[in-house]
Short mmCIF file of N, CA and C and ligand atoms in Angstrom, two decimals:
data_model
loop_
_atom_site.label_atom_id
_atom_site.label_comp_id
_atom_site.label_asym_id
_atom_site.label_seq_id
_atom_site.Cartn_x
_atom_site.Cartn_y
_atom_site.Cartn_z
N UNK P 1 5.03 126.66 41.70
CA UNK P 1 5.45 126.30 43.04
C UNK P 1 6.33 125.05 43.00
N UNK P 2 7.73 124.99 43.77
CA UNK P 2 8.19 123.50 44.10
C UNK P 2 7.79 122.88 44.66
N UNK P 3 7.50 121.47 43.76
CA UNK P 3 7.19 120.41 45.20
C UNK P 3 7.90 119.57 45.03
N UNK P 4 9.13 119.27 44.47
CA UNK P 4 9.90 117.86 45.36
C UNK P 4 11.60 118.22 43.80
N UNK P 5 12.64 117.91 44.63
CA UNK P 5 13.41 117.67 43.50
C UNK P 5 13.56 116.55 42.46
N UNK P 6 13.42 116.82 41.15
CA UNK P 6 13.26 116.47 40.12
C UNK P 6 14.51 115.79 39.94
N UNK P 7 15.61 116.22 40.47
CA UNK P 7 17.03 115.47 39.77
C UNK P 7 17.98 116.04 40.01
N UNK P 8 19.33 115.45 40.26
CA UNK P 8 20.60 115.79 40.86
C UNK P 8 21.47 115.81 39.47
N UNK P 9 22.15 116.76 38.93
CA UNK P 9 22.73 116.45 37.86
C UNK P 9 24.77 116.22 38.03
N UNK P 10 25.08 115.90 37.55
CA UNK P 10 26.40 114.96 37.96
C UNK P 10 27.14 115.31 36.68
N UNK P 11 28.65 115.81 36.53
CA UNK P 11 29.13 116.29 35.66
C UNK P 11 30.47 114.92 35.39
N UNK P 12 30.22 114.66 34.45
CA UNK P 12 31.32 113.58 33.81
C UNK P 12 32.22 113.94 33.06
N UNK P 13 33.35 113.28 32.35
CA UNK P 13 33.83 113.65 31.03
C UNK P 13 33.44 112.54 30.05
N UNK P 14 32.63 111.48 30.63
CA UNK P 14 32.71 110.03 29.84
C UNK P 14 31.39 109.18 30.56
N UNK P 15 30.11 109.17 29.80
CA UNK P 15 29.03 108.74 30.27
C UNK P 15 29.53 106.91 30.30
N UNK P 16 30.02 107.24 28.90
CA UNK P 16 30.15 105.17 29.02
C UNK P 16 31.05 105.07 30.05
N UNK P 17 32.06 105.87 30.95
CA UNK P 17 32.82 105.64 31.70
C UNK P 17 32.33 105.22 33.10
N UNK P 18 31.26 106.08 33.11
CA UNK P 18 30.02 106.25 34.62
C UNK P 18 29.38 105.76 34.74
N UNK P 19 28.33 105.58 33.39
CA UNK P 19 27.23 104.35 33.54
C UNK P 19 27.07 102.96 34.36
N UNK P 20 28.24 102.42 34.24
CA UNK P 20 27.84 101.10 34.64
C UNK P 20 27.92 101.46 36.31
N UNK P 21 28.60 102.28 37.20
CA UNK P 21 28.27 102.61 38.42
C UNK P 21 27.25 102.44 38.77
N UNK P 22 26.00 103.33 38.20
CA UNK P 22 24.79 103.85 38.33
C UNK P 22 23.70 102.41 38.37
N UNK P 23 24.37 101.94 37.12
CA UNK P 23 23.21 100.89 36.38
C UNK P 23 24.03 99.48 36.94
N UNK P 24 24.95 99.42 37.30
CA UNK P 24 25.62 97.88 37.54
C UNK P 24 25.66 97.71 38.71
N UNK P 25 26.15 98.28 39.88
CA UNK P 25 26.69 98.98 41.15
C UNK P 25 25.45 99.13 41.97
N UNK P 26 24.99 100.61 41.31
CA UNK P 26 23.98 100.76 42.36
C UNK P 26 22.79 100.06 42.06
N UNK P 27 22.71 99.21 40.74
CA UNK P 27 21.62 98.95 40.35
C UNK P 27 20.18 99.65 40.15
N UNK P 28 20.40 101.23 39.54
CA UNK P 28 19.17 102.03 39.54
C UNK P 28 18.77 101.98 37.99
N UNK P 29 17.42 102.39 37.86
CA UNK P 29 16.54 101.99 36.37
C UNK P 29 17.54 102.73 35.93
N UNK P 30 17.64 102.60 34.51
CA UNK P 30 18.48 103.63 33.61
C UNK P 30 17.39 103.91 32.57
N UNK P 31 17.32 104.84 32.29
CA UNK P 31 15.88 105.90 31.22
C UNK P 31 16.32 106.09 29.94
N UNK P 32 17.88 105.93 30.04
CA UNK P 32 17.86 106.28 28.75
C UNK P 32 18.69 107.49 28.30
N UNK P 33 19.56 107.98 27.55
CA UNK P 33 20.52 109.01 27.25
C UNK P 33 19.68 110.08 26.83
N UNK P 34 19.62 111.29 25.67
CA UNK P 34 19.09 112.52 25.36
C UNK P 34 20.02 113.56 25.06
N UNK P 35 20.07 113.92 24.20
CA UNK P 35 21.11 114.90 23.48
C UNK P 35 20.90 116.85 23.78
N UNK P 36 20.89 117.76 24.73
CA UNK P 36 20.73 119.34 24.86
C UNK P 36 21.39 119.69 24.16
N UNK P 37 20.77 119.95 22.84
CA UNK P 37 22.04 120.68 21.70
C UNK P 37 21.83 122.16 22.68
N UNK P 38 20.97 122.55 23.28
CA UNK P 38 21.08 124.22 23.73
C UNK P 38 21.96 123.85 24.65
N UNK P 39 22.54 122.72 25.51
CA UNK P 39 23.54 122.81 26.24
C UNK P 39 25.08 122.47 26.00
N UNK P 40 24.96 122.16 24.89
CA UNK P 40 25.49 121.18 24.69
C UNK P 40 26.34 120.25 25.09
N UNK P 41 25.14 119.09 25.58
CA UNK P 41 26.03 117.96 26.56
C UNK P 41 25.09 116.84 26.39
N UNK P 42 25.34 115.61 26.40
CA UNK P 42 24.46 114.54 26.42
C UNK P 42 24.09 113.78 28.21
N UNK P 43 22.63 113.72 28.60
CA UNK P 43 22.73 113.33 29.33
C UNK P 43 22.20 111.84 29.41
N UNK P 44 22.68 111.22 30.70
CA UNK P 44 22.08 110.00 30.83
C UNK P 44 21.04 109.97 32.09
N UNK P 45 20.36 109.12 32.54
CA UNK P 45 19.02 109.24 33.12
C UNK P 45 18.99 108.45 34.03
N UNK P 46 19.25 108.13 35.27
CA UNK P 46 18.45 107.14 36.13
C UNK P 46 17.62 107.28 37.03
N UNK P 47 16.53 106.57 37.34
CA UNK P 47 15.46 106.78 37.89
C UNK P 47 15.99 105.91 39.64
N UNK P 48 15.74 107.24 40.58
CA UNK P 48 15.82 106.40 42.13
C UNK P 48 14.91 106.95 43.06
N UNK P 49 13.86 106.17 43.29
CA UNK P 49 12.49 106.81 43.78
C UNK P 49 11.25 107.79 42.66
N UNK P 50 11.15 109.07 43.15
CA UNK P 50 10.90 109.97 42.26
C UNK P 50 12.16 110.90 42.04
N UNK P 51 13.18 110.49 42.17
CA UNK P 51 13.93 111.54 41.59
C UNK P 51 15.27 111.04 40.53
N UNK P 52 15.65 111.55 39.88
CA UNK P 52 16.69 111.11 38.60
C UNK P 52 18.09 111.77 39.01
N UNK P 53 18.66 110.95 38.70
CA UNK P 53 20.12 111.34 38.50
C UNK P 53 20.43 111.37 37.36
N UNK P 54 21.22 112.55 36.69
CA UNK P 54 21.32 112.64 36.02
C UNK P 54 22.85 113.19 35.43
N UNK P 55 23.58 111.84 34.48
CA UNK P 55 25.16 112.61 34.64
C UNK P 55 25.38 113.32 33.17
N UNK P 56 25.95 114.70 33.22
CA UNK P 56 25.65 115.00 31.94
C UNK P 56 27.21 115.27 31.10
N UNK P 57 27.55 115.07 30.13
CA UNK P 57 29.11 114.88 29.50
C UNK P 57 28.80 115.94 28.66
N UNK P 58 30.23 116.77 28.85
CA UNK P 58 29.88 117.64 27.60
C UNK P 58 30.28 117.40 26.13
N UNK P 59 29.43 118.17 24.97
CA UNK P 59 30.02 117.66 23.53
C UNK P 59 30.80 118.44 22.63
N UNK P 60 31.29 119.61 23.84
CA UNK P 60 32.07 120.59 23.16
C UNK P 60 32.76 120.99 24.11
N UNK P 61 34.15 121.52 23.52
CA UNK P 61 34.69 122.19 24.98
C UNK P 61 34.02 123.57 25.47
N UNK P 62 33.03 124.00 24.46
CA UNK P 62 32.57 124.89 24.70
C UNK P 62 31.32 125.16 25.89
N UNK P 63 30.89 123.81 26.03
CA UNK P 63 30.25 123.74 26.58
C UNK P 63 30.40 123.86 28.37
N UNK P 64 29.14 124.54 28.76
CA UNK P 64 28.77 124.77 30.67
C UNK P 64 29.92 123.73 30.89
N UNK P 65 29.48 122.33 31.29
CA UNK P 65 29.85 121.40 31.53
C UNK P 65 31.36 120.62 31.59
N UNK P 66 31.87 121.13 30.50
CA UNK P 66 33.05 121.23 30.00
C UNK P 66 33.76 122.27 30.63
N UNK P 67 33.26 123.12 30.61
CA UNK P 67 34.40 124.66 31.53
C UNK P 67 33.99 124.14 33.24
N UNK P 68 33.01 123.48 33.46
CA UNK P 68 33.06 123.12 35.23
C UNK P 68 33.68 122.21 35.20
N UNK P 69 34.08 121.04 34.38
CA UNK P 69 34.97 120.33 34.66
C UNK P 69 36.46 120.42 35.08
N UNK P 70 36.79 121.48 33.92
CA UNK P 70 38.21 122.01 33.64
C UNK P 70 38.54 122.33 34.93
N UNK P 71 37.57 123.31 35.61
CA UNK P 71 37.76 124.17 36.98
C UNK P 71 37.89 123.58 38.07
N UNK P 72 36.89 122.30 38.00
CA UNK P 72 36.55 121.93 39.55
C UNK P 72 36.54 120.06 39.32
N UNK P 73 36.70 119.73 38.20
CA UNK P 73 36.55 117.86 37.97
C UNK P 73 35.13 117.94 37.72
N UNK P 74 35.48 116.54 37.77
CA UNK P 74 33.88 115.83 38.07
C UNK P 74 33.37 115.71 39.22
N UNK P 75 31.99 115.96 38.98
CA UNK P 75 31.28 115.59 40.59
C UNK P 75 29.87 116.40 40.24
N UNK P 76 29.17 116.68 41.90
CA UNK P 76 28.16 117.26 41.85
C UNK P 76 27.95 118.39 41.33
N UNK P 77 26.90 118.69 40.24
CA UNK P 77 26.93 120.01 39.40
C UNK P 77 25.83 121.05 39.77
N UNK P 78 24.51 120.31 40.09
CA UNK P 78 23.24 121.14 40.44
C UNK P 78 22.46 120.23 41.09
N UNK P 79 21.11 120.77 41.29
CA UNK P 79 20.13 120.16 41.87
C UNK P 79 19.46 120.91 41.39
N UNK P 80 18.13 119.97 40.57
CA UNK P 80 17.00 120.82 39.82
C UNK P 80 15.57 120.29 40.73
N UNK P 81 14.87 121.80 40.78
CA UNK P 81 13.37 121.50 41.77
C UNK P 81 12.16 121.03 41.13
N UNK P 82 11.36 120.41 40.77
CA UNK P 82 10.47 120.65 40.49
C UNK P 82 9.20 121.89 40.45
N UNK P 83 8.37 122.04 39.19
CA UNK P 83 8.07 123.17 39.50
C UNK P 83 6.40 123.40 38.59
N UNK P 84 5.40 123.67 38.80
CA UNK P 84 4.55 123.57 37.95
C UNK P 84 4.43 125.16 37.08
N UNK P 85 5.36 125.75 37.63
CA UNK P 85 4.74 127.33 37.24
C UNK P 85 6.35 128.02 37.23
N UNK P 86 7.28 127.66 36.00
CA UNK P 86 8.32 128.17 35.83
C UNK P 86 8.76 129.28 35.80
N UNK P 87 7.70 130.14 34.98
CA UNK P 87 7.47 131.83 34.70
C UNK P 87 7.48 132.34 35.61
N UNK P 88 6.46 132.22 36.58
CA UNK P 88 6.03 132.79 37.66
C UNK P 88 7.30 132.51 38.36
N UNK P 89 7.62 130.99 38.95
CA UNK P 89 8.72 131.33 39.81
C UNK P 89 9.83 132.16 39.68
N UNK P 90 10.28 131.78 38.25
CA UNK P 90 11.81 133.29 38.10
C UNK P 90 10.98 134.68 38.09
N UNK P 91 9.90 134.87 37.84
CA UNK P 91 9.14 136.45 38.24
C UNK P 91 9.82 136.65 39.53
N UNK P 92 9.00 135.72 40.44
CA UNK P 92 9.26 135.97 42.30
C UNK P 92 10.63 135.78 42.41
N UNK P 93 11.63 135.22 41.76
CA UNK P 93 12.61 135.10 42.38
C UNK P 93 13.65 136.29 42.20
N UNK P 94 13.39 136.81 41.01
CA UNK P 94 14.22 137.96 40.59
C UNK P 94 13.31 139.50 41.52
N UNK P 95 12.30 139.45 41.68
CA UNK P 95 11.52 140.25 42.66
C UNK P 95 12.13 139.83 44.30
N UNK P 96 12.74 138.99 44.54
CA UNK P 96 13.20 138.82 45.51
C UNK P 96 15.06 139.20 45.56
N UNK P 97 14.76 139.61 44.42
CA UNK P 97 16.99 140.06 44.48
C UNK P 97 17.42 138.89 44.07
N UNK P 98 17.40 137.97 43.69
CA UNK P 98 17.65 136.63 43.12
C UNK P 98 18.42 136.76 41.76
N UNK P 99 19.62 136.73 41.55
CA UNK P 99 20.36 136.23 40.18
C UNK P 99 19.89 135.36 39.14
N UNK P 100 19.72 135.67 38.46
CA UNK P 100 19.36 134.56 37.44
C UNK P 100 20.15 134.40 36.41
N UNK P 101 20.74 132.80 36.05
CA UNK P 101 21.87 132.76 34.48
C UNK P 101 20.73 132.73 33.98
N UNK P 102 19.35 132.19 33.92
CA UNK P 102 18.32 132.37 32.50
C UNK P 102 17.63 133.17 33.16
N UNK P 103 16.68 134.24 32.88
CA UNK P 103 15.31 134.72 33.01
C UNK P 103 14.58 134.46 32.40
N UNK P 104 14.69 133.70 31.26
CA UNK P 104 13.87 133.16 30.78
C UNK P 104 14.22 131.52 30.73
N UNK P 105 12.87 130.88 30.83
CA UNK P 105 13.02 129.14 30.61
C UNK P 105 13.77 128.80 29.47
N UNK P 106 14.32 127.65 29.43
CA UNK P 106 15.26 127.27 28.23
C UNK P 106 14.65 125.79 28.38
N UNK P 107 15.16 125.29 26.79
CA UNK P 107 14.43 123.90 26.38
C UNK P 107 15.76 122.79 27.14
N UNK P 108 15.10 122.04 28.12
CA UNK P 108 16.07 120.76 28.95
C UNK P 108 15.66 119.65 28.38
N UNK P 109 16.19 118.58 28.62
CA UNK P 109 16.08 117.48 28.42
C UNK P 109 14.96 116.60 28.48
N UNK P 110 13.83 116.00 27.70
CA UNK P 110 12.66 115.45 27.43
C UNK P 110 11.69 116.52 27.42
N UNK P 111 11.59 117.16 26.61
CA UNK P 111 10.88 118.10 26.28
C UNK P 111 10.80 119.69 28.01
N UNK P 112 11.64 119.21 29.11
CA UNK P 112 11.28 119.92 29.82
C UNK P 112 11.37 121.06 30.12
N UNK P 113 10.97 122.50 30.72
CA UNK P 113 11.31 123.85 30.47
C UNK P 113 12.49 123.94 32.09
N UNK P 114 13.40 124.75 31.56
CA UNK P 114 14.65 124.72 33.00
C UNK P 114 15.37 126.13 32.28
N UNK P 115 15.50 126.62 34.03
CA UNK P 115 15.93 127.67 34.17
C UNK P 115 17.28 127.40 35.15
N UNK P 116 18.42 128.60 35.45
CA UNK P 116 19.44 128.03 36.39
C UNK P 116 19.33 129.39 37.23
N UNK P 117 19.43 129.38 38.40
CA UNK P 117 19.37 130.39 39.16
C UNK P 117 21.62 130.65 39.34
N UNK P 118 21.88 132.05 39.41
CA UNK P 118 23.07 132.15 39.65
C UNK P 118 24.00 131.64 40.93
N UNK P 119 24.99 131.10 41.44
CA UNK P 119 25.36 130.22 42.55
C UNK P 119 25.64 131.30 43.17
N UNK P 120 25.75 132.78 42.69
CA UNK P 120 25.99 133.94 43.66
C UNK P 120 24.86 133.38 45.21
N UNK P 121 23.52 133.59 43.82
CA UNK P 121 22.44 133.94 44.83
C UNK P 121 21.81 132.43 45.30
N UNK P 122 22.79 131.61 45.43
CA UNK P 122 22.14 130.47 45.93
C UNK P 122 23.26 129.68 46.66
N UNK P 123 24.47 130.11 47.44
CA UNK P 123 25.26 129.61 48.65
C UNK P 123 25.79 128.63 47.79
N UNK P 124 26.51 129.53 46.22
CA UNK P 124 27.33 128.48 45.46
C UNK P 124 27.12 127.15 45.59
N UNK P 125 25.37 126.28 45.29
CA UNK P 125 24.83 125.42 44.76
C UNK P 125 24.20 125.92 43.67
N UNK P 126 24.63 125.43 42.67
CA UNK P 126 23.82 125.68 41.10
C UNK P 126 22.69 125.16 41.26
N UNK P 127 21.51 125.74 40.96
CA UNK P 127 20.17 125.74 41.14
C UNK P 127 19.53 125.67 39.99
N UNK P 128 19.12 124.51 40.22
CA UNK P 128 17.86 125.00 38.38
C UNK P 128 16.68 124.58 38.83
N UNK P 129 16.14 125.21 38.16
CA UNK P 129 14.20 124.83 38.49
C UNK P 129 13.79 124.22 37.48
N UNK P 130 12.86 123.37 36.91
CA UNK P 130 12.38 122.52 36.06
C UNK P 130 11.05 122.28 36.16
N UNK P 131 10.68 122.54 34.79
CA UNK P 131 8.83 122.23 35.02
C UNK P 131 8.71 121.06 33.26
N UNK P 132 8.06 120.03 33.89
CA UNK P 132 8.14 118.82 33.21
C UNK P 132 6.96 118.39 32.30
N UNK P 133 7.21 118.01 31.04
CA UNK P 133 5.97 117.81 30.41
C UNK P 133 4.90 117.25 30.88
N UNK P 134 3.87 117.48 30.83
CA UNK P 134 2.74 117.15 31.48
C UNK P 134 2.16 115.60 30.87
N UNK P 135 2.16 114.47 31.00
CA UNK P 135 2.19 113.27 30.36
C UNK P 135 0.83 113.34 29.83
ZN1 LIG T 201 19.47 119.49 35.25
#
């Protein structure tokens, strides 16, 4: 089930370029960078309330991140939900006619499990769901 969003993710070409916005500017915690070789893109982390921003650069042109840039710049990329029951939710959601780019969970950033729902089936907002290591 969702209960609260987990994190806004933010598409860059240049983390050292962005960072100091985040961390100088707005003055929000910074967590710390993390490398998605399955995405391949490095992200950076800031903490505002319970929820993270998160800007992610890609490390290939091959990469998601890298082809949304090309298309559309930089800017807002997704919004990921929180979620305790990842499986289950893409079950119900694809039982509901729901697109899915994963049906299955994929390994995200700090050990967490994330899925992306397709922007067909979500009013072209990229959607990911996220269920977070359990501390
Ligand atoms: Zn994300």
């Amino acid at each position: 089930m969702i209960s609260k969003i987990n994190h806004i993710g933010i598409a860059v070409s240049s983390l050292e370029d962005h960072i100091p916005f985040y961390r100088d500017v707005l003055q929000l915690e910074f967590r710390g960078k993390d490398e998605v070789p399955e995405q391949k893109v490095i992200v950076a982390m800031f903490q505002v309330g319970e929820v993270q921003i998160e800007l992610l650069e890609p490390t290939s042109p091959e990469s998601p991140i890298a082809k949304f840039i090309e298309k559309k710049g930089e800017g807002i990329h997704h919004i990921a939900y929180q979620t305790d029951a990842i499986e289950s939710d893409i079950r119900e959601f694809i039982s509901k006619n729901i697109r899915m780019i994963d049906e299955k969970p994929r390994s995200g950033a700090h050990d967490s499990k994330i899925a992306f729902l397709h922007p067909k089936s979500s009013g072209r907002v990229l959607t990911e769901i996220c269920q977070v290591k359990e501390k």
